[in-house]
C-alpha cells in the first residue's frame, strides 16, 4: 500500500528564514516516483519536482532544494531565504511505476510572515 | 507542461441538483484524472478517464454519483449528481504527460452545496 505522511500540519516562519518541509513515504514497490506540489491561496496545484526512486541525488533549483533519502523513506523540501510569496500549502505525493494516480500527503501549510 | 482550463471556476448549488464540470487541455493526452479536495483536506483521486473507454473509479466513488465523459483526447467532464453539502469541495482535473509521470493540474472548480 502507498502512504505519504507530512507530519507538519502548519509552519510559520519569518521572511528570509530557511524552512524544511518533511515528507515520509511508504511503498512496497521498488520503482516509484515522488513529487512536490505547491497550492497557493488561489487553489491551483503547481508542480515543483519529480524524483524517481533510482535517483537519490539531491536537487537544487534556486531557493528550493530537495533531499531524497531511501534509507529513511524521506523526501524533504527546503526553502532557503523564504519569501511571503512562498506562503502556500505544500503537498508531497507518490506514484508507482506503471500506475498514474498520485497518492498525496495531507499537506503542510506554510506561512511566511513579513 | 500542459495548459488546463476548467469550467466553472466556482459554483453554489442547491442540494439534490447536479453540476457538470468541464476540463479542457491544450494538447492531446491519453489519461485524464479527476480529484476531489474536501475543505482543508488533501486530494483524493475519484477516477481515471481514458478516451474511448469507461472511466476507472477508485474505492468509495461510483459512476452513478460521479459520471465522467471523455469524448476526445483534449476534453473531459465530471458530473456531481444529486448533490449534498458533503459534496462541497474543490474538484480538480489533471493530465499525465505520459512517460514522464508528471501530472499537471487544472485550476480547480470550487463547489459549495447548500
Coordinates of C-alpha atoms in Angstrom, one line a residue:
Chain A
X1 CA 0.0 0.0 0.0
X2 CA 1.1 3.5 -0.7
X3 CA 1.2 6.1 2.0
X4 CA 2.6 9.6 2.3
X5 CA 3.0 11.3 5.7
X6 CA 3.5 15.0 6.2
X7 CA 3.6 15.3 9.9
X8 CA 3.9 19.1 9.9
X9 CA 0.4 20.5 9.6
X10 CA 1.3 24.2 9.7
X11 CA 4.6 26.0 9.8
X12 CA 5.2 29.7 10.3
X13 CA 8.5 31.4 9.6
X14 CA 9.7 35.0 9.4
X15 CA 10.7 36.2 6.0
X16 CA 14.3 35.3 5.0
X17 CA 14.4 32.3 7.3
X18 CA 15.0 28.8 5.9
X19 CA 12.3 26.2 6.3
X20 CA 12.2 22.5 5.7
X21 CA 9.0 20.6 5.0
X22 CA 9.1 16.9 5.8
X23 CA 7.7 14.0 3.8
X24 CA 7.9 10.4 4.7
X25 CA 6.5 7.7 2.4
X26 CA 5.6 4.0 2.4
X27 CA 5.6 1.8 -0.6
X28 CA 6.3 -1.9 -1.3
X29 CA 7.4 -1.0 -4.8
X30 CA 11.0 -0.8 -5.8
X31 CA 10.3 1.7 -8.5
X32 CA 8.3 4.7 -7.8
X33 CA 8.2 8.5 -8.2
X34 CA 7.9 11.2 -5.6
X35 CA 6.6 14.7 -6.2
X36 CA 6.2 18.0 -4.5
X37 CA 3.3 20.4 -5.4
X38 CA 2.5 23.9 -4.2
X39 CA -1.0 25.1 -3.7
X40 CA -1.2 28.9 -3.2
X41 CA -4.3 30.5 -1.9
X42 CA -5.7 30.7 -5.5
X43 CA -6.1 26.9 -5.3
X44 CA -4.2 25.8 -8.3
X45 CA -1.7 23.0 -7.8
X46 CA 1.7 23.9 -9.1
X47 CA 4.1 21.1 -10.0
X48 CA 7.6 21.6 -8.3
X49 CA 9.6 18.5 -8.7
X50 CA 9.5 14.8 -9.6
X51 CA 12.1 12.3 -8.4
X52 CA 12.3 8.7 -9.3
X53 CA 13.4 6.0 -6.8
X54 CA 16.7 5.3 -8.5
X55 CA 17.9 8.9 -8.4
X56 CA 18.9 9.8 -4.9
X57 CA 20.8 12.9 -5.9
X58 CA 19.7 16.0 -4.1
X59 CA 18.4 18.7 -6.3
X60 CA 18.6 22.5 -6.0
X61 CA 16.5 24.9 -8.0
X62 CA 17.0 28.5 -7.0
X63 CA 15.9 28.8 -3.4
X64 CA 14.4 25.3 -3.4
X65 CA 16.2 22.1 -2.6
X66 CA 15.1 18.6 -2.1
X67 CA 16.8 15.8 0.0
X68 CA 15.8 12.3 -1.0
X69 CA 16.9 9.5 1.3
X70 CA 15.7 6.0 0.5
X71 CA 17.2 4.7 3.8
X72 CA 14.7 6.7 5.8
X73 CA 12.0 6.8 3.1
X74 CA 12.0 10.6 3.2
X75 CA 11.8 13.3 0.6
X76 CA 12.2 16.6 2.3
X77 CA 11.9 20.0 0.8
X78 CA 13.8 23.1 1.9
X79 CA 13.1 26.7 1.0
X80 CA 16.1 29.0 1.6
X81 CA 15.5 32.7 2.4
X82 CA 11.8 32.3 2.5
X83 CA 9.6 35.0 0.9
X84 CA 6.0 35.9 1.5
X85 CA 5.1 34.5 -1.9
X86 CA 6.1 31.1 -0.6
X87 CA 3.1 31.1 1.6
X88 CA 1.0 28.1 0.4
X89 CA 0.1 24.6 1.2
X90 CA 2.7 22.1 0.0
X91 CA 1.9 18.6 -0.9
X92 CA 4.2 15.6 -1.2
X93 CA 2.9 12.8 -3.4
X94 CA 3.9 9.3 -4.5
X95 CA 3.1 7.1 -7.5
X96 CA 4.4 3.7 -8.5
X97 CA 5.7 2.9 -11.9
X98 CA 3.0 1.6 -14.2
X99 CA 0.3 3.5 -12.3
X100 CA -0.7 7.0 -12.8
X101 CA -2.7 8.0 -9.8
X102 CA -0.9 10.1 -7.2
X103 CA -1.2 9.4 -3.5
X104 CA -1.0 12.7 -1.7
X105 CA 0.1 13.5 1.8
X106 CA -2.1 15.7 3.9
X107 CA -0.1 18.8 3.1
X108 CA 1.8 21.4 5.1
X109 CA 0.5 24.9 5.3
X110 CA 3.5 27.3 5.2
X111 CA 3.0 30.9 6.3
X112 CA 5.8 33.3 5.7
X113 CA 5.5 36.4 7.9
X114 CA 6.9 39.7 6.5
Chain B
X1 CA 3.7 21.3 -19.2
X2 CA 0.1 21.4 -20.3
X3 CA -2.4 24.3 -20.1
X4 CA -5.5 23.1 -18.5
X5 CA -8.7 25.0 -18.0
X6 CA -11.8 24.1 -16.0
X7 CA -15.3 25.5 -16.1
X8 CA -16.9 26.7 -14.0
X9 CA -14.3 28.0 -11.6
X10 CA -16.8 28.0 -8.8
X11 CA -20.5 27.4 -8.2
X12 CA -23.0 27.4 -5.5
X13 CA -25.6 24.7 -5.9
X14 CA -28.7 23.5 -4.1
X15 CA -28.8 20.0 -2.7
X16 CA -30.4 17.5 -5.0
X17 CA -29.2 19.1 -8.2
X18 CA -26.3 18.1 -10.4
X19 CA -23.3 20.0 -11.8
X20 CA -21.1 19.2 -14.7
X21 CA -17.5 20.3 -14.6
X22 CA -15.6 20.7 -17.8
X23 CA -11.8 20.2 -18.3
X24 CA -10.1 21.3 -21.4
X25 CA -6.4 20.6 -22.3
X26 CA -4.4 22.5 -24.9
X27 CA -2.8 19.2 -26.2
X28 CA -3.8 15.7 -26.7
X29 CA -3.3 13.5 -23.7
X30 CA -4.1 9.8 -23.1
X31 CA -5.1 9.9 -19.5
X32 CA -7.0 12.5 -17.5
X33 CA -7.8 12.3 -13.8
X34 CA -10.4 13.8 -11.5
X35 CA -9.5 14.6 -7.9
X36 CA -11.6 15.9 -5.0
X37 CA -10.2 18.1 -2.3
X38 CA -12.6 18.5 0.6
X39 CA -12.2 21.6 2.7
X40 CA -8.8 21.7 4.5
X41 CA -8.0 18.2 3.2
X42 CA -5.7 16.5 0.8
X43 CA -6.5 15.4 -2.7
X44 CA -8.3 12.1 -3.3
X45 CA -8.5 10.5 -6.7
X46 CA -12.0 10.0 -7.9
X47 CA -11.4 8.3 -11.3
X48 CA -9.1 7.9 -14.3
X49 CA -10.6 8.7 -17.7
X50 CA -9.1 7.3 -20.8
X51 CA -10.5 8.3 -24.2
X52 CA -12.7 5.6 -25.7
X53 CA -13.2 3.6 -22.6
X54 CA -15.2 3.7 -19.4
X55 CA -13.6 5.6 -16.5
X56 CA -12.0 3.7 -13.8
X57 CA -13.3 4.6 -10.3
X58 CA -11.4 4.5 -7.1
X59 CA -12.8 2.8 -4.0
X60 CA -15.6 4.9 -2.5
X61 CA -16.6 6.6 -5.7
X62 CA -19.3 5.3 -8.1
X63 CA -20.3 6.1 -11.6
X64 CA -23.9 6.9 -10.6
X65 CA -22.7 9.7 -8.4
X66 CA -19.8 10.9 -10.5
X67 CA -20.4 10.1 -14.1
X68 CA -17.5 11.0 -16.4
X69 CA -17.2 11.5 -20.1
X70 CA -14.1 11.6 -22.2
X71 CA -15.2 12.2 -25.8
X72 CA -11.8 13.1 -27.2
X73 CA -8.1 13.4 -26.2
X74 CA -8.4 17.0 -25.0
X75 CA -11.6 17.1 -23.1
X76 CA -13.4 15.5 -20.2
X77 CA -16.4 16.2 -17.9
X78 CA -17.2 15.2 -14.4
X79 CA -20.8 15.4 -13.1
X80 CA -21.5 15.6 -9.5
X81 CA -25.0 14.1 -9.2
X82 CA -27.7 14.6 -6.6
X83 CA -25.5 16.8 -4.6
X84 CA -25.5 17.1 -0.8
X85 CA -23.5 19.5 1.4
X86 CA -20.9 16.8 1.8
X87 CA -20.0 17.2 -1.9
X88 CA -18.7 20.7 -1.2
X89 CA -15.1 20.5 -2.3
X90 CA -12.7 21.6 -4.9
X91 CA -12.7 19.3 -7.9
X92 CA -9.5 19.2 -10.0
X93 CA -8.7 17.6 -13.2
X94 CA -5.2 16.6 -14.1
X95 CA -3.4 15.2 -17.1
X96 CA -0.4 12.9 -17.3
X97 CA 2.4 13.7 -19.8
X98 CA 2.7 10.0 -20.5
X99 CA 6.2 8.7 -19.9
X100 CA 7.3 11.4 -17.5
X101 CA 4.8 10.6 -14.7
X102 CA 4.4 14.3 -14.3
X103 CA 0.8 15.3 -13.6
X104 CA -0.4 18.8 -14.3
X105 CA -3.5 20.2 -12.7
X106 CA -6.2 22.5 -13.7
X107 CA -7.2 25.5 -11.6
X108 CA -10.0 23.6 -9.9
X109 CA -13.7 24.1 -9.5
X110 CA -14.8 25.2 -6.1
X111 CA -18.2 23.8 -5.4
X112 CA -20.4 24.8 -2.5
X113 CA -23.7 22.8 -1.9
X114 CA -26.3 24.5 0.2

